[in-house]
C-alpha cells in the first residue's frame, strides 16, 4: 500500500513539477559551450569534436567574411529553425523549443563577438 | 499555492526512502553506497547548464523506464564506454591540430560488478521509474526498415549522425553511440526521449527534431536492426 501510494505521488509530483517548470535564462557563453561547441568547436572555428564524419563542415564563427554575409535575422532563424530554414545543411538542428527566443538573440550577439563583425542587414 | 508546492516538494524528498523500502535492499544499498557519487538516483534532472556539466554518469532515477534489464546485468559485469566523450563532452575535449579531439586522460572507466552484484543492482535499478507519465506503454510497434533507409534517415534526412556513432569509429562523438541502443534501451523510452529530449532532461544538448510518430517508429526499427547487426 505504501509503495503504491509512493508511486502515485511520484507520478503526480513529476507531472506537477514538469508542468510548472520554467528554466532560468543562461549566459550566452554557457549556451554556446553547451549546445554549439560539439560541432562548431571550442574556439568557434567549425572544427568541433563531432566533425570527423560530417558531410558538411560546420560554419566557422570566427570567419568575419562569411559571418558578415548573414544578417542577424538569418542567424536567428538558422539557430531557431535549423539549417534547412535558410537553405543550409540539415546537420544544423533546430534549437527552438530548447532555447528561448531571448537566449537565441543573446547567442546571435555572442556570434557577432566571435567574428568581430556585424551582419549584412 | 506556494504552501501546496512546499508540501509536495517535501513529499518528493521523502519519496526515495519510501520506494527503496519496497525491496531490492541489497541492490539499493549497493547503489547508494557505490553509485550515488556519480549517478543521480533521486532526481529531478538538472534545470541549469551548470547542473548538466557536473554530471559524472547518467541519471538513474528513471533507469527502470529506460534500460533493458538483460543488457544492464551484462553491461555491469563488463562495462564499455557508451558516450565516447563522456557525459558532458565539453569537459573531455581539447584542441588538436585539425580540430577538437577527445582527451581520453580525463575519462574514467566504469567499475565492474560481479554476477551477484550485477543481478542485485539491476533489480534495484528497474524499480526506479520516474518519468512514467512521459511514456506511452506499448507505443512501439515492432517492424522493419532496411539498413540503407535507416542510415539515410539517421544521416542525410535528420542529421543525427552528427552527434551519434552508428558503428564504432563512425559518427559523432558528443552523444551516446546508437549501435547498441536496440539492446540497451526500452523501445517506448526511445520513442519518448526522441520525441522530446528536454522533457526528460531540460538542459541536455540534444535538439528536439520534432519527429513525426511514424519516423520515431522507424528510428527504433533502425536501432534494433543496428544492434542485431552489431551482435553478429
Coordinates of C-alpha atoms in Angstrom, one line a residue:
Chain A
X1 CA 0.0 0.0 0.0
X2 CA 2.8 2.3 1.0
X3 CA 4.6 1.5 -2.3
X4 CA 1.5 2.1 -4.3
X5 CA 0.9 5.4 -2.6
X6 CA 4.5 6.4 -3.2
X7 CA 4.3 5.6 -6.9
X8 CA 1.1 7.6 -7.3
X9 CA 2.7 10.5 -5.6
X10 CA 5.7 10.2 -7.8
X11 CA 3.6 10.4 -10.9
X12 CA 1.6 13.3 -9.6
X13 CA 4.6 15.2 -8.5
X14 CA 6.5 14.7 -11.7
X15 CA 3.5 16.0 -13.7
X16 CA 3.2 18.9 -11.3
X17 CA 6.8 19.9 -11.4
X18 CA 7.3 19.5 -15.2
X19 CA 4.1 21.5 -16.0
X20 CA 5.3 24.4 -13.8
X21 CA 9.0 24.3 -14.8
X22 CA 10.4 27.5 -16.2
X23 CA 14.1 27.5 -16.9
X24 CA 16.2 30.4 -15.9
X25 CA 17.9 32.2 -18.7
X26 CA 21.6 31.2 -19.2
X27 CA 24.6 33.3 -20.2
X28 CA 25.3 33.3 -24.0
X29 CA 28.8 31.9 -23.4
X30 CA 27.5 29.0 -21.5
X31 CA 24.8 28.3 -24.1
X32 CA 27.5 28.3 -26.7
X33 CA 29.6 25.8 -24.7
X34 CA 26.7 23.5 -24.0
X35 CA 24.9 23.4 -27.4
X36 CA 27.3 24.7 -30.0
X37 CA 30.8 23.5 -29.1
X38 CA 30.1 19.9 -30.1
X39 CA 30.1 20.9 -33.8
X40 CA 31.4 24.5 -34.0
X41 CA 34.3 23.8 -31.7
X42 CA 35.8 25.2 -28.6
X43 CA 37.1 28.3 -30.4
X44 CA 34.1 28.5 -32.8
X45 CA 36.3 27.7 -35.8
X46 CA 33.9 25.0 -37.1
X47 CA 36.2 22.1 -36.0
X48 CA 34.2 20.6 -33.2
X49 CA 34.7 17.1 -31.8
X50 CA 31.8 15.8 -34.0
X51 CA 33.2 17.0 -37.3
X52 CA 35.2 13.9 -38.2
X53 CA 32.5 12.1 -40.3
X54 CA 30.3 15.1 -41.2
X55 CA 29.5 15.6 -44.9
X56 CA 29.3 19.4 -44.4
X57 CA 31.8 21.4 -42.4
X58 CA 30.0 23.5 -39.7
X59 CA 30.2 27.3 -40.0
X60 CA 33.4 28.9 -38.8
X61 CA 32.0 31.5 -36.4
X62 CA 35.3 33.3 -36.4
X63 CA 35.3 34.0 -40.1
X64 CA 34.3 37.6 -40.4
X65 CA 33.9 37.5 -44.1
X66 CA 31.4 34.5 -44.0
X67 CA 29.6 35.7 -40.9
X68 CA 29.1 39.2 -42.1
X69 CA 27.3 37.9 -45.2
X70 CA 24.5 36.7 -42.9
X71 CA 22.1 39.1 -41.2
X72 CA 21.2 38.8 -37.6
X73 CA 17.7 37.7 -38.6
X74 CA 19.1 34.9 -40.8
X75 CA 21.4 33.7 -38.0
X76 CA 18.4 33.8 -35.5
X77 CA 16.4 31.8 -37.9
X78 CA 19.1 29.2 -38.5
X79 CA 19.5 28.7 -34.8
X80 CA 15.8 28.5 -34.1
X81 CA 14.6 26.6 -37.1
X82 CA 17.7 24.8 -38.2
X83 CA 20.0 25.0 -41.2
X84 CA 17.3 23.9 -43.7
X85 CA 15.3 27.0 -42.8
X86 CA 17.9 29.1 -44.6
X87 CA 18.7 26.5 -47.3
X88 CA 21.7 25.2 -45.4
X89 CA 22.6 21.8 -44.0
X90 CA 20.2 19.5 -42.1
X91 CA 23.2 18.9 -39.8
X92 CA 22.5 22.2 -38.1
X93 CA 19.5 21.3 -36.0
X94 CA 16.6 23.5 -34.9
X95 CA 17.1 24.8 -31.3
X96 CA 13.7 26.4 -31.0
X97 CA 11.8 24.8 -28.1
X98 CA 15.1 24.1 -26.4
X99 CA 16.3 27.7 -26.3
X100 CA 14.0 30.7 -25.6
X101 CA 13.9 33.5 -28.2
X102 CA 15.8 35.7 -25.7
X103 CA 18.6 33.1 -25.4
X104 CA 18.8 32.8 -29.2
X105 CA 19.1 36.6 -29.5
X106 CA 21.9 36.5 -26.9
X107 CA 23.6 33.8 -29.0
X108 CA 23.4 35.9 -32.1
X109 CA 25.2 38.7 -30.2
X110 CA 27.8 36.2 -29.0
X111 CA 28.5 35.1 -32.6
X112 CA 29.0 38.7 -33.6
X113 CA 31.5 38.9 -30.7
X114 CA 33.3 35.8 -32.0
X115 CA 33.5 37.0 -35.6
X116 CA 34.2 40.6 -34.6
X117 CA 31.8 41.6 -37.3
X118 CA 28.3 42.9 -37.9
X119 CA 25.6 41.5 -40.2
X120 CA 24.6 42.4 -43.7
X121 CA 21.1 43.8 -42.8
Chain B
X1 CA -0.5 27.6 -3.9
X2 CA 3.0 28.2 -2.5
X3 CA 2.2 26.2 0.6
X4 CA 0.9 23.4 -1.6
X5 CA 4.1 23.4 -3.6
X6 CA 6.2 23.1 -0.5
X7 CA 4.1 20.2 0.8
X8 CA 4.5 18.4 -2.5
X9 CA 8.3 19.1 -2.6
X10 CA 8.6 17.6 0.9
X11 CA 6.9 14.5 -0.3
X12 CA 9.3 14.4 -3.3
X13 CA 12.3 14.5 -1.0
X14 CA 10.8 11.7 1.2
X15 CA 9.8 9.6 -1.8
X16 CA 13.0 7.7 -2.5
X17 CA 13.1 6.4 1.1
X18 CA 9.6 5.0 0.7
X19 CA 10.3 3.4 -2.6
X20 CA 13.6 2.0 -1.5
X21 CA 11.9 0.3 1.4
X22 CA 9.9 -1.8 -1.1
X23 CA 12.6 -4.4 -1.6
X24 CA 15.7 -4.8 -3.7
X25 CA 17.5 -4.0 -0.5
X26 CA 20.9 -5.4 -1.4
X27 CA 20.9 -3.7 -4.8
X28 CA 19.7 -0.5 -3.4
X29 CA 22.3 -0.5 -0.7
X30 CA 25.0 -1.0 -3.3
X31 CA 23.5 1.8 -5.4
X32 CA 23.5 4.2 -2.5
X33 CA 27.0 3.2 -1.3
X34 CA 28.9 2.8 -4.6
X35 CA 27.0 4.5 -7.3
X36 CA 25.3 7.6 -5.9
X37 CA 28.6 9.6 -6.1
X38 CA 28.4 9.7 -9.9
X39 CA 24.7 8.9 -10.6
X40 CA 21.6 10.8 -9.5
X41 CA 19.3 8.2 -8.0
X42 CA 16.5 10.6 -6.9
X43 CA 16.1 13.3 -9.5
X44 CA 14.9 15.6 -10.8
X45 CA 17.1 16.2 -13.7
X46 CA 19.2 19.5 -13.6
X47 CA 17.4 22.6 -14.9
X48 CA 20.6 24.5 -15.4
X49 CA 23.6 24.1 -17.8
X50 CA 25.9 24.0 -14.8
X51 CA 24.0 21.0 -13.5
X52 CA 24.4 19.2 -16.8
X53 CA 28.1 19.9 -16.8
X54 CA 28.5 18.5 -13.3
X55 CA 27.1 15.1 -14.2
X56 CA 29.6 12.2 -13.8
X57 CA 27.3 9.5 -15.1
X58 CA 23.8 9.1 -16.5
X59 CA 20.8 9.9 -14.2
X60 CA 19.4 6.6 -12.9
X61 CA 16.2 7.8 -11.2
X62 CA 14.3 6.6 -14.3
X63 CA 16.5 3.6 -15.0
X64 CA 13.5 1.2 -14.8
X65 CA 11.8 3.1 -17.6
X66 CA 15.0 3.4 -19.7
X67 CA 17.1 0.3 -19.7
X68 CA 16.5 -3.3 -20.6
X69 CA 17.4 -5.4 -17.6
X70 CA 19.2 -8.2 -19.5
X71 CA 21.5 -5.6 -21.0
X72 CA 22.1 -3.9 -17.6
X73 CA 23.0 -7.1 -16.0
X74 CA 25.5 -8.0 -18.7
X75 CA 26.9 -4.5 -19.0
X76 CA 27.5 -4.0 -15.3
X77 CA 29.8 -7.1 -15.4
X78 CA 31.6 -5.9 -18.5
X79 CA 31.2 -2.2 -18.9
X80 CA 32.2 -0.5 -22.1
X81 CA 32.0 3.2 -22.9
X82 CA 28.7 4.4 -24.4
X83 CA 29.4 8.1 -24.6
X84 CA 32.8 8.5 -26.4
X85 CA 33.3 12.0 -25.0
X86 CA 31.8 11.4 -21.5
X87 CA 28.6 12.7 -20.0
X88 CA 29.3 16.4 -21.0
X89 CA 31.7 16.4 -23.9
X90 CA 32.9 19.9 -23.1
X91 CA 34.8 18.5 -20.0
X92 CA 36.6 15.8 -22.1
X93 CA 37.8 17.6 -25.2
X94 CA 40.9 19.6 -26.1
X95 CA 42.1 21.4 -29.2
X96 CA 44.0 19.3 -31.6
X97 CA 46.0 20.1 -34.8
X98 CA 42.9 19.5 -37.0
X99 CA 40.2 20.4 -34.6
X100 CA 38.8 19.4 -31.2
X101 CA 39.6 15.9 -30.0
X102 CA 38.7 13.7 -27.0
X103 CA 41.1 14.0 -24.1
X104 CA 41.0 10.4 -23.1
X105 CA 43.1 11.1 -20.0
X106 CA 40.0 12.7 -18.4
X107 CA 37.7 9.7 -18.9
X108 CA 37.4 7.2 -16.2
X109 CA 36.3 3.5 -16.7
X110 CA 33.1 2.3 -15.1
X111 CA 33.7 -0.1 -12.2
X112 CA 33.0 -3.8 -12.9
X113 CA 30.5 -5.7 -10.8
X114 CA 30.4 -9.5 -10.1
X115 CA 27.4 -11.5 -11.2
X116 CA 25.6 -11.4 -7.9
X117 CA 26.1 -7.6 -7.5
X118 CA 25.0 -7.0 -11.1
X119 CA 21.8 -9.0 -10.6
X120 CA 21.0 -7.1 -7.3
X121 CA 21.8 -3.7 -8.8
X122 CA 19.8 -4.4 -11.9
X123 CA 16.8 -5.4 -9.8
X124 CA 17.1 -2.2 -7.8
X125 CA 17.6 0.0 -10.9
X126 CA 14.5 -1.5 -12.5
X127 CA 12.5 -0.3 -9.6
X128 CA 13.4 3.4 -10.2
X129 CA 10.7 4.5 -12.5
X130 CA 10.3 8.3 -12.5
X131 CA 9.0 9.8 -15.7
X132 CA 6.4 7.1 -16.4
X133 CA 3.9 9.7 -17.4
X134 CA 6.2 10.5 -20.4
X135 CA 6.0 7.0 -21.7
X136 CA 3.1 5.5 -23.7
X137 CA 3.5 1.9 -22.8
X138 CA 3.2 -0.3 -25.9
X139 CA 3.6 2.7 -28.3
X140 CA 6.4 1.0 -30.2
X141 CA 5.1 -1.5 -32.8
X142 CA 7.8 -3.9 -34.0
X143 CA 8.6 -3.5 -37.6
X144 CA 11.4 -3.5 -40.1
X145 CA 13.4 -1.0 -42.1
X146 CA 16.3 -1.6 -44.5
X147 CA 19.7 -0.7 -43.1
X148 CA 20.2 1.6 -46.1
X149 CA 16.9 3.5 -45.5
X150 CA 17.6 3.7 -41.7
X151 CA 21.0 5.1 -42.3
X152 CA 19.7 7.6 -44.9
X153 CA 17.1 8.8 -42.3
X154 CA 19.7 9.0 -39.5
X155 CA 22.3 10.8 -41.5
X156 CA 21.0 12.6 -44.6
X157 CA 17.4 13.3 -43.7
X158 CA 17.7 14.1 -40.0
X159 CA 21.4 14.7 -39.4
X160 CA 21.6 12.6 -36.2
X161 CA 24.9 11.1 -37.3
X162 CA 26.4 14.5 -36.5
X163 CA 26.4 13.5 -32.8
X164 CA 26.0 9.8 -32.6
X165 CA 28.1 6.8 -33.8
X166 CA 26.3 4.1 -35.8
X167 CA 29.3 1.9 -35.6
X168 CA 32.5 2.0 -33.6
X169 CA 34.6 4.8 -35.2
X170 CA 31.9 6.2 -37.4
X171 CA 29.7 9.1 -36.5
X172 CA 29.6 12.0 -34.0
X173 CA 31.1 11.7 -30.5
X174 CA 29.2 14.1 -28.2
X175 CA 26.2 11.9 -27.8
X176 CA 25.8 8.2 -26.8
X177 CA 26.5 5.6 -29.5
X178 CA 23.4 4.2 -31.0
X179 CA 24.7 0.9 -32.3
X180 CA 23.9 -0.8 -29.0
X181 CA 20.7 1.2 -28.3
X182 CA 18.4 -1.5 -29.5
X183 CA 19.8 -3.9 -26.9
X184 CA 20.3 -1.2 -24.2
X185 CA 17.1 0.8 -24.2
X186 CA 13.4 0.1 -23.9
X187 CA 11.7 0.9 -27.2
X188 CA 8.9 3.0 -25.7
X189 CA 11.5 5.0 -23.8
X190 CA 13.5 5.7 -27.0
X191 CA 10.3 7.0 -28.7
X192 CA 9.5 9.2 -25.7
X193 CA 13.1 10.6 -25.4
X194 CA 13.5 11.3 -29.2
X195 CA 10.1 13.0 -29.2
X196 CA 11.1 15.4 -26.5
X197 CA 14.6 15.1 -25.0
X198 CA 14.1 18.1 -22.8
X199 CA 11.0 16.6 -21.1
X200 CA 13.5 14.1 -19.6
X201 CA 16.5 16.4 -19.3
X202 CA 15.7 20.1 -19.6
X203 CA 19.2 21.4 -20.5
X204 CA 20.5 18.4 -22.4
X205 CA 22.4 19.3 -25.6
X206 CA 20.3 17.1 -27.9
X207 CA 18.0 19.1 -30.1
X208 CA 14.3 18.4 -30.5
X209 CA 13.9 17.5 -34.2
X210 CA 10.1 17.4 -33.9
X211 CA 10.0 13.9 -35.4
X212 CA 6.7 12.5 -36.6
X213 CA 5.3 9.4 -34.9
X214 CA 6.0 7.3 -37.9
X215 CA 9.6 8.4 -38.1
X216 CA 10.0 7.7 -34.4
X217 CA 8.9 4.2 -35.0
X218 CA 11.3 3.9 -38.0
X219 CA 14.2 5.1 -35.9
X220 CA 13.6 2.4 -33.3
X221 CA 13.4 -0.2 -36.1
X222 CA 16.8 1.0 -37.3
X223 CA 18.3 0.9 -33.8
X224 CA 17.1 -2.6 -33.3
X225 CA 18.5 -3.7 -36.6
X226 CA 21.8 -2.0 -35.9
X227 CA 22.0 -3.8 -32.5
X228 CA 21.3 -7.1 -34.2
X229 CA 24.0 -6.4 -36.8
X230 CA 26.4 -5.3 -34.1
X231 CA 25.9 -8.6 -32.2
X232 CA 27.0 -10.7 -35.2

